[in-house]
Amino acid sequence: MAAPPARADADPSPTSPPTARDTPGRQAEKSETACEDRSNAESLDRLLPPVGTGRSPRKRTTSQCKSEPPLLRTSKRTIYTAGRPPWYNEHGTQSKEAFAIGLGGGSASGKTTVARMIIEALDVPWVVLLSMDSFYKLLHSLPHQVLTEQQQEQAAHNNFNFDHPDAFDFDLIISTLKKLKQGKSVKKTLYGANVIIFEGIMAFADKTLLELLDMKIFVDTDSDIRLVRRLRRDISERGRDIEGVIKQYNKFVKPSFDQYIQPTMRLADIVVPRGSGNTVAIDLIVQHVHSQLEERKLRWDMAALASAHQCHPLPRTLSVLKSTPQVRGMHTIIRDKETSRDEFIFYSKRLMRLLIEHALSFLPFQDCVVQTPQGQDYAGKCYAGKQITGVSILRAGETMEPALRAVCKDVRIGTILIQTNQLTGEPELHYLRLPKDISDDHVILMDCTVSTGAAAMMAVRVLLDHDVPEDKIFLLSLLMAEMGVHSVAYAFPRVRIITTAVDKRVNDLFRIIPGIGNFGDRYFGTDAVPDGSDEEEVAYTG
């Protein structure tokens, strides 16, 4: 359907495809005309429709990657997200996909501005804005993706067509969008989305790409307005001369629009005339996306998780540290509510060290021969993997990091923050920082207590989404409930589960019985939460 046309407040500076850098020989020529071109850019402002007084200059709306806090920065405000709820079921498999919106239109039509307006109006967490500009072959380093020397020379003289389908790497676009829809990580440092907005001039130019889009929007802006925007942007922001911009527009941009872009308008579900000023169309889009998200919402059923598989014997993937008198004595101390904080920390650290040492025995080792100082050969063992990475589930899991560092030289550390939504009871992923190329490592996932297994399941799912093989994940915890063991083992049967003790029950509030209390509060000396629940029910560190 087409949105009713409305008078637009045109965006003054939308993005468009990049052009090649000017050659050194053109720098002198540009310096002579710089003042004149700036003056031309200023005069072009008067040709654009008036901009609303309340609108600040456009800033690209982005979702943060795995190495930054989870928030959205828009032109109006910073949106701190409420966390990413589960995107998988009790089997550990994906149960919903992100909602993908395709946003097409000509160069300088205002696509990015419309995308920003949709994000601001949606006001939902975990939105990824994926720009087609990131997939120009010129920007890639692989031999089959870069331009030839002749094409690069053409680009330097405004003779290469960046508005042609051949300028884009559609195979990479499709594989990236597929991974994002499935909730997986991509090498563009994007991960986790409820909504994906993919914008670009050729957003509808590939049949396979079209099939990945749940909603298709075409931004239709008058050609004169698009030309004026392009002139002003390229002159003021890219230091180009007006003659070169017009030459490129007439030779490539306009013919490509007529041949490749405008015909795709018929494929759109919604056409937005005049771009960002069409608030009626934006409202229709937002309403539709909200309804689709509600239909796709996964209902996290803690009761079902609690009752599933509890009559089965403990799984073979579980390994419990041998309950020697020493181990049982340390458990007696840390479980005693009268134990001081200093003693609680001291004996917890001792248990952690024993747990880590025990876990390392499950890593792959291979035969190797070394020579002793006496010149004799010794047939020994050496680690057969590439590297070991520890990942702690905040906050309690980070207390196990020193023990891991003490026994694993040069170990890499990652962190994941998972908290509970107090209204829905769902675990929510709020933050993660993982080392690069973690998919090649054996990963030791650390938490101090595992009750329901909800946070552990989410953390494992995150690692799998980053291509860590399931059989290379080791879940370590000082104390686990049988419920948590079963939940994790059923969903991820190849994950090795290692602990120092397993308690039989959890109560109606999902606290481990007899348990250890709130490990984080006892270790860090913080006050218990008002309802007195264990930490894993509040911060889901278990």
Coordinates of C-alpha atoms in Angstrom, one line a residue, residues 27-470:
Q27 CA 44.3 18.8 -4.8
A28 CA 45.7 22.0 -6.1
E29 CA 42.8 22.5 -8.4
K30 CA 40.4 22.0 -5.6
S31 CA 42.2 24.4 -3.3
E32 CA 41.8 27.2 -5.9
T33 CA 38.0 26.6 -6.1
A34 CA 37.4 25.8 -2.4
C35 CA 36.0 29.2 -1.4
E36 CA 33.8 29.3 -4.5
D37 CA 32.5 25.8 -3.9
R38 CA 31.7 26.6 -0.3
S39 CA 29.8 29.6 -1.5
N40 CA 27.9 27.4 -4.0
A41 CA 27.0 24.9 -1.3
E42 CA 25.6 27.7 0.9
S43 CA 23.6 29.1 -2.0
L44 CA 22.2 25.6 -2.7
D45 CA 20.6 25.6 0.8
R46 CA 18.1 28.1 -0.4
L47 CA 16.8 25.7 -3.0
L48 CA 15.9 23.0 -0.5
P49 CA 12.5 22.9 1.2
P50 CA 12.5 24.5 4.7
V51 CA 13.7 22.4 7.5
G52 CA 11.6 22.1 10.6
T53 CA 12.9 24.3 13.4
G54 CA 12.8 21.5 16.0
R55 CA 15.1 19.2 13.9
S56 CA 18.7 19.0 14.8
P57 CA 21.4 18.1 12.3
R58 CA 21.2 14.4 11.2
K59 CA 23.2 11.9 13.0
R60 CA 23.4 8.3 12.0
T61 CA 21.3 6.2 14.3
T62 CA 23.3 3.1 15.2
S63 CA 22.9 0.1 17.5
Q64 CA 26.0 -0.7 19.5
C65 CA 28.2 -3.7 18.8
K66 CA 29.4 -6.3 21.2
S67 CA 32.2 -4.2 22.5
E68 CA 30.1 -1.2 23.6
P69 CA 27.2 -0.5 26.0
P70 CA 23.8 -1.5 24.6
L71 CA 22.2 1.8 23.7
L72 CA 20.8 3.7 20.7
R73 CA 21.9 7.3 19.9
T74 CA 19.5 9.3 17.9
S75 CA 19.2 13.0 17.1
K76 CA 16.7 13.5 19.9
R77 CA 18.0 11.4 22.8
T78 CA 20.0 8.4 23.9
I79 CA 17.8 5.3 24.3
Y80 CA 19.1 2.8 26.9
T81 CA 17.7 -0.5 25.9
A82 CA 15.7 -2.8 28.2
G83 CA 17.8 -5.8 27.2
R84 CA 17.4 -8.5 24.6
P85 CA 14.9 -11.2 25.7
P86 CA 15.3 -14.8 24.8
W87 CA 15.4 -15.6 21.1
Y88 CA 15.5 -19.4 21.6
N89 CA 13.3 -22.1 23.3
E90 CA 13.9 -24.7 26.0
H91 CA 15.6 -26.9 23.3
G92 CA 18.2 -24.2 22.9
T93 CA 17.3 -23.6 19.3
Q94 CA 16.2 -20.4 17.6
S95 CA 12.5 -19.8 18.0
K96 CA 12.1 -16.4 16.4
E97 CA 13.8 -14.2 13.8
A98 CA 14.4 -10.5 13.8
F99 CA 12.0 -8.4 11.8
A100 CA 13.8 -7.1 8.7
I101 CA 12.8 -3.9 7.0
G102 CA 14.1 -3.0 3.6
L103 CA 14.4 0.7 2.9
G104 CA 15.0 1.6 -0.8
G105 CA 15.1 4.8 -2.8
G106 CA 17.3 7.0 -4.9
S107 CA 20.6 8.6 -3.8
A108 CA 19.9 11.5 -1.3
S109 CA 16.2 10.6 -1.1
G110 CA 16.3 10.7 2.7
K111 CA 16.5 6.9 3.5
T112 CA 18.7 7.2 6.6
T113 CA 16.5 10.0 7.9
V114 CA 13.4 7.9 7.5
A115 CA 15.2 5.0 9.2
R116 CA 16.1 7.2 12.1
M117 CA 12.5 8.4 12.4
I118 CA 11.2 4.8 12.4
I119 CA 13.7 3.8 15.2
E120 CA 12.8 6.8 17.3
A121 CA 9.1 6.2 16.9
L122 CA 9.4 2.5 17.6
D123 CA 11.4 3.0 20.8
V124 CA 12.2 -0.7 21.0
P125 CA 15.6 -2.1 22.1
W126 CA 18.1 -3.8 19.9
V127 CA 17.6 -2.2 16.5
V128 CA 20.4 -2.7 13.9
L129 CA 20.7 -0.2 11.1
L130 CA 22.6 -1.8 8.2
S131 CA 23.6 0.4 5.4
M132 CA 24.2 -0.8 1.9
D133 CA 27.1 1.7 1.7
S134 CA 29.1 -0.7 3.8
F135 CA 29.0 -3.3 1.0
Y136 CA 30.6 -1.4 -1.9
K137 CA 33.2 -3.7 -3.5
L138 CA 35.7 -0.8 -3.4
L139 CA 35.6 -1.0 0.4
H140 CA 36.6 -4.6 0.6
S141 CA 40.1 -6.1 0.7
L142 CA 39.6 -9.5 -0.8
P143 CA 40.9 -9.9 -4.3
H144 CA 37.5 -10.9 -5.8
Q145 CA 35.8 -7.9 -4.2
V146 CA 37.9 -4.9 -5.0
L147 CA 37.8 -2.8 -8.1
T148 CA 40.3 -3.3 -10.8
E149 CA 43.0 -0.7 -11.4
Q150 CA 41.1 0.6 -14.4
Q151 CA 37.9 0.9 -12.3
Q152 CA 39.8 2.7 -9.5
E153 CA 41.2 5.2 -12.0
Q154 CA 37.7 5.7 -13.4
A155 CA 36.4 6.3 -9.8
A156 CA 39.1 8.9 -9.2
H157 CA 37.8 10.9 -12.2
N158 CA 34.1 10.6 -11.5
N159 CA 33.8 8.0 -14.3
F160 CA 32.8 4.9 -12.2
N161 CA 29.2 4.1 -11.7
F162 CA 28.6 3.6 -7.9
D163 CA 24.8 3.5 -8.6
H164 CA 25.0 0.3 -10.6
P165 CA 24.1 -3.1 -9.1
D166 CA 27.6 -4.4 -10.0
A167 CA 29.2 -2.0 -7.5
F168 CA 27.7 -4.0 -4.6
D169 CA 28.7 -7.3 -3.1
F170 CA 25.2 -8.9 -2.9
D171 CA 26.5 -12.3 -1.8
L172 CA 28.0 -10.6 1.3
I173 CA 24.8 -8.6 1.9
I174 CA 22.7 -11.7 1.8
S175 CA 24.9 -13.7 4.1
T176 CA 25.1 -10.8 6.6
L177 CA 21.4 -10.2 6.7
K178 CA 20.7 -14.0 7.0
K179 CA 23.0 -14.2 10.1
L180 CA 21.5 -11.1 11.7
K181 CA 17.9 -12.4 11.2
Q182 CA 19.0 -15.7 12.9
G183 CA 20.4 -13.8 15.8
K184 CA 24.0 -14.6 15.0
S185 CA 27.1 -12.4 15.1
V186 CA 28.6 -11.0 12.0
K187 CA 32.1 -9.7 11.4
K188 CA 30.8 -6.2 11.1
T189 CA 30.6 -6.3 14.9
L190 CA 26.8 -6.4 14.9
Y191 CA 25.0 -8.8 17.2
G192 CA 21.5 -9.1 18.5
A193 CA 18.4 -7.4 17.1
N194 CA 14.7 -7.4 17.4
V195 CA 14.5 -5.2 14.3
I196 CA 16.9 -4.9 11.4
I197 CA 16.6 -1.9 9.0
F198 CA 18.5 -2.4 5.8
E199 CA 18.8 0.8 3.7
G200 CA 20.4 1.3 0.4
I201 CA 19.7 2.4 -3.2
M202 CA 19.7 -1.2 -4.4
A203 CA 17.8 -2.6 -1.4
F204 CA 15.2 -4.3 -3.7
A205 CA 17.6 -5.2 -6.6
D206 CA 18.2 -8.9 -5.7
K207 CA 15.5 -11.6 -5.6
T208 CA 17.2 -13.6 -2.7
L209 CA 17.6 -10.4 -0.7
L210 CA 13.9 -9.5 -1.2
E211 CA 13.0 -12.9 0.3
L212 CA 14.8 -11.9 3.5
L213 CA 12.8 -8.7 4.0
D214 CA 9.6 -8.8 6.0
M215 CA 8.7 -5.3 5.0
K216 CA 9.7 -3.2 2.1
I217 CA 9.6 0.6 2.1
F218 CA 10.5 2.9 -0.8
V219 CA 11.4 6.6 -0.1
D220 CA 10.2 8.6 -3.1
T221 CA 11.7 12.1 -3.3
D222 CA 11.6 14.6 -6.1
S223 CA 14.7 14.3 -8.4
D224 CA 15.5 18.0 -8.2
I225 CA 15.5 17.9 -4.4
R226 CA 17.8 14.8 -4.5
L227 CA 20.2 16.6 -6.9
V228 CA 20.4 19.7 -4.7
R229 CA 21.1 17.6 -1.6
R230 CA 23.8 15.7 -3.4
L231 CA 25.4 18.9 -4.7
R232 CA 25.5 20.5 -1.3
R233 CA 26.7 17.4 0.5
D234 CA 29.5 16.6 -1.9
I235 CA 30.8 20.2 -2.1
S236 CA 30.7 20.9 1.6
E237 CA 31.5 17.5 3.1
R238 CA 33.7 15.9 0.5
G239 CA 35.5 18.8 -1.0
R240 CA 34.4 18.1 -4.5
D241 CA 33.8 20.7 -7.2
I242 CA 30.3 21.4 -8.6
E243 CA 31.3 20.5 -12.1
G244 CA 32.4 17.0 -11.1
V245 CA 29.3 16.4 -9.0
I246 CA 26.9 17.3 -11.9
K247 CA 28.9 15.3 -14.4
Q248 CA 28.7 12.2 -12.2
Y249 CA 25.0 12.8 -11.6
N250 CA 24.1 13.1 -15.3
K251 CA 26.3 10.3 -16.4
F252 CA 25.6 7.7 -13.8
V253 CA 23.3 8.6 -10.9
K254 CA 20.2 9.7 -12.9
P255 CA 20.4 6.9 -15.6
S256 CA 20.9 4.3 -12.9
F257 CA 18.0 5.6 -10.9
D258 CA 15.7 5.4 -14.0
Q259 CA 16.9 1.9 -15.0
Y260 CA 17.5 0.1 -11.7
I261 CA 16.0 1.9 -8.7
Q262 CA 12.7 3.5 -9.7
P263 CA 11.3 0.3 -11.2
T264 CA 11.7 -1.4 -7.8
M265 CA 9.2 1.0 -6.3
R266 CA 6.5 -1.5 -7.4
L267 CA 7.9 -4.1 -5.1
A268 CA 7.5 -2.0 -2.0
D269 CA 4.8 -2.6 0.6
I270 CA 4.8 1.1 1.5
V271 CA 5.9 4.1 -0.6
V272 CA 6.8 7.2 1.4
P273 CA 6.5 10.3 -0.8
R274 CA 8.7 13.3 0.2
G275 CA 10.6 11.2 2.7
S276 CA 11.0 12.3 6.3
G277 CA 8.1 14.8 6.2
N278 CA 5.5 12.2 5.6
T279 CA 4.6 11.5 9.2
V280 CA 1.4 9.6 8.2
A281 CA 3.5 7.0 6.4
I282 CA 5.9 6.8 9.3
D283 CA 3.1 6.2 11.8
L284 CA 1.6 3.4 9.6
I285 CA 5.0 1.7 9.4
V286 CA 5.6 1.9 13.2
Q287 CA 2.1 0.5 13.9
H288 CA 2.7 -2.4 11.6
V289 CA 6.1 -3.2 13.0
H290 CA 4.8 -3.1 16.6
S291 CA 2.0 -5.5 15.6
Q292 CA 4.5 -7.9 14.0
L293 CA 6.8 -7.8 17.0
E294 CA 3.9 -8.6 19.3
E295 CA 3.0 -11.6 17.2
R296 CA 6.6 -12.9 17.2
K297 CA 7.1 -12.3 20.9
L298 CA 8.5 -15.4 22.7
R299 CA 6.8 -16.3 25.9
W300 CA 9.5 -17.4 28.4
D301 CA 7.8 -20.1 30.5
M302 CA 9.8 -20.6 33.6
A303 CA 7.3 -23.1 35.0
A304 CA 7.8 -25.3 32.0
L305 CA 11.5 -25.0 32.3
A306 CA 11.3 -25.9 35.9
S307 CA 9.2 -29.1 35.3
A308 CA 11.0 -30.3 32.2
H309 CA 13.4 -33.3 32.4
Q310 CA 13.5 -33.3 36.2
C311 CA 12.8 -37.0 36.6
H312 CA 15.8 -38.0 34.5
P313 CA 19.1 -39.0 35.9
L314 CA 21.9 -36.4 35.9
P315 CA 23.5 -36.1 32.5
R316 CA 26.8 -37.7 31.6
T317 CA 28.2 -34.3 30.6
L318 CA 28.1 -33.3 34.3
S319 CA 31.3 -33.6 36.3
V320 CA 31.2 -32.9 40.1
L321 CA 34.4 -32.3 42.0
K322 CA 35.1 -35.3 44.3
S323 CA 33.5 -34.6 47.7
T324 CA 36.6 -35.1 49.8
P325 CA 36.6 -34.0 53.5
Q326 CA 38.5 -30.9 52.5
V327 CA 35.9 -29.9 49.8
R328 CA 33.0 -30.7 52.1
G329 CA 34.7 -28.7 54.8
M330 CA 35.0 -25.6 52.6
H331 CA 31.3 -26.0 51.6
T332 CA 30.4 -26.1 55.2
I333 CA 32.1 -22.8 55.8
I334 CA 30.7 -20.9 52.8
R335 CA 27.2 -22.2 53.3
D336 CA 27.1 -21.2 57.0
K337 CA 25.2 -17.9 57.3
E338 CA 27.4 -16.9 60.3
T339 CA 30.6 -17.0 58.2
S340 CA 32.3 -13.7 58.0
R341 CA 32.8 -12.0 54.7
D342 CA 36.6 -12.5 54.8
E343 CA 36.3 -16.2 55.4
F344 CA 33.6 -16.5 52.8
I345 CA 35.9 -14.9 50.2
F346 CA 38.9 -16.9 51.3
Y347 CA 37.3 -20.4 51.1
S348 CA 35.3 -19.5 47.9
K349 CA 38.6 -18.7 46.2
R350 CA 40.1 -22.0 47.3
L351 CA 37.1 -23.8 45.9
M352 CA 37.3 -21.8 42.7
R353 CA 41.0 -22.8 42.2
L354 CA 40.1 -26.5 42.7
L355 CA 37.2 -26.2 40.3
I356 CA 39.3 -24.6 37.6
E357 CA 42.1 -27.1 38.0
H358 CA 39.5 -29.9 37.7
A359 CA 38.0 -28.4 34.6
L360 CA 41.3 -28.1 32.8
S361 CA 41.6 -31.9 32.9
F362 CA 38.8 -32.1 30.3
L363 CA 40.6 -30.0 27.7
P364 CA 42.2 -32.0 24.8
F365 CA 45.8 -33.0 25.3
Q366 CA 48.2 -34.7 22.9
D367 CA 51.5 -36.6 23.4
C368 CA 54.7 -34.6 23.3
V369 CA 58.3 -35.3 24.1
V370 CA 60.6 -32.8 25.9
Q371 CA 64.2 -33.0 27.1
T372 CA 65.0 -32.7 30.8
P373 CA 68.0 -30.7 32.1
Q374 CA 69.8 -34.0 32.4
G375 CA 69.5 -34.5 28.7
Q376 CA 66.9 -37.2 28.9
D377 CA 63.6 -37.4 27.0
Y378 CA 60.3 -37.2 28.8
A379 CA 57.1 -38.4 27.2
G380 CA 54.5 -35.9 28.4
K381 CA 51.3 -34.2 27.4
C382 CA 50.5 -30.7 26.0
Y383 CA 47.4 -28.7 25.3
A384 CA 46.0 -29.6 21.8
G385 CA 43.8 -26.6 21.3
K386 CA 44.5 -23.1 19.9
Q387 CA 43.7 -20.9 23.0
I388 CA 41.6 -20.8 26.1
T389 CA 39.1 -18.0 26.7
G390 CA 37.3 -17.4 30.0
V391 CA 33.8 -15.7 29.8
S392 CA 32.2 -14.6 33.1
I393 CA 28.5 -14.0 33.6
L394 CA 28.4 -10.8 35.6
R395 CA 28.5 -10.0 38.4
A396 CA 29.3 -13.2 40.4
G397 CA 31.1 -14.9 37.6
E398 CA 33.9 -12.3 37.5
T399 CA 35.0 -13.5 41.0
M400 CA 36.3 -16.7 39.3
E401 CA 38.5 -14.8 36.8
P402 CA 41.6 -14.6 39.2
A403 CA 41.6 -18.3 39.7
L404 CA 41.5 -18.9 36.0
R405 CA 44.3 -16.4 35.3
A406 CA 46.4 -18.0 38.0
V407 CA 46.5 -21.4 36.2
C408 CA 46.1 -20.4 32.6
K409 CA 48.9 -18.2 31.2
D410 CA 47.8 -15.4 28.8
V411 CA 44.1 -16.5 29.0
R412 CA 41.7 -14.1 27.3
I413 CA 38.6 -12.9 29.2
G414 CA 35.2 -11.9 28.0
T415 CA 32.1 -10.8 29.9
I416 CA 28.3 -11.2 29.6
L417 CA 25.7 -9.3 31.6
I418 CA 22.3 -10.9 31.9
Q419 CA 19.5 -9.5 34.1
T420 CA 15.9 -10.4 34.9
N421 CA 13.0 -8.4 33.6
Q422 CA 10.9 -8.0 36.8
L423 CA 7.6 -7.7 34.8
T424 CA 8.0 -10.7 32.6
G425 CA 10.5 -12.9 34.5
E426 CA 12.5 -13.2 31.4
P427 CA 16.3 -13.2 31.4
E428 CA 17.6 -10.4 29.3
L429 CA 21.0 -9.9 27.6
H430 CA 22.2 -6.4 28.4
Y431 CA 25.9 -6.4 27.5
L432 CA 28.7 -8.5 26.2
R433 CA 32.3 -8.1 25.4
L434 CA 33.9 -11.1 23.7
P435 CA 37.5 -11.5 22.4
K436 CA 37.9 -11.6 18.6
D437 CA 38.1 -15.0 16.9
I438 CA 36.6 -16.7 20.0
S439 CA 35.2 -19.4 17.7
D440 CA 38.6 -21.0 17.6
D441 CA 39.0 -21.3 21.4
H442 CA 37.9 -23.6 24.1
V443 CA 35.7 -21.4 26.3
I444 CA 35.3 -21.6 30.1
L445 CA 32.0 -20.1 31.0
M446 CA 32.0 -19.0 34.6
D447 CA 29.2 -18.4 37.1
C448 CA 29.1 -19.0 40.8
T449 CA 25.6 -20.4 41.2
V450 CA 23.2 -21.9 38.7
S451 CA 19.6 -22.3 39.8
T452 CA 17.2 -22.5 36.9
G453 CA 19.8 -22.4 34.3
A454 CA 18.1 -19.5 32.5
A455 CA 21.2 -17.2 32.4
A456 CA 23.5 -20.1 31.6
M457 CA 21.4 -21.1 28.7
M458 CA 21.4 -17.6 27.3
A459 CA 25.1 -17.3 27.8
V460 CA 25.7 -20.5 25.9
R461 CA 23.4 -19.4 23.1
V462 CA 25.4 -16.2 22.8
L463 CA 28.6 -18.2 22.4
L464 CA 27.0 -20.5 19.8
D465 CA 25.9 -17.4 17.9
H466 CA 29.5 -16.3 17.8
D467 CA 30.4 -19.7 16.2
V468 CA 31.9 -21.3 19.3
P469 CA 31.4 -25.1 18.8
E470 CA 29.1 -26.5 21.5

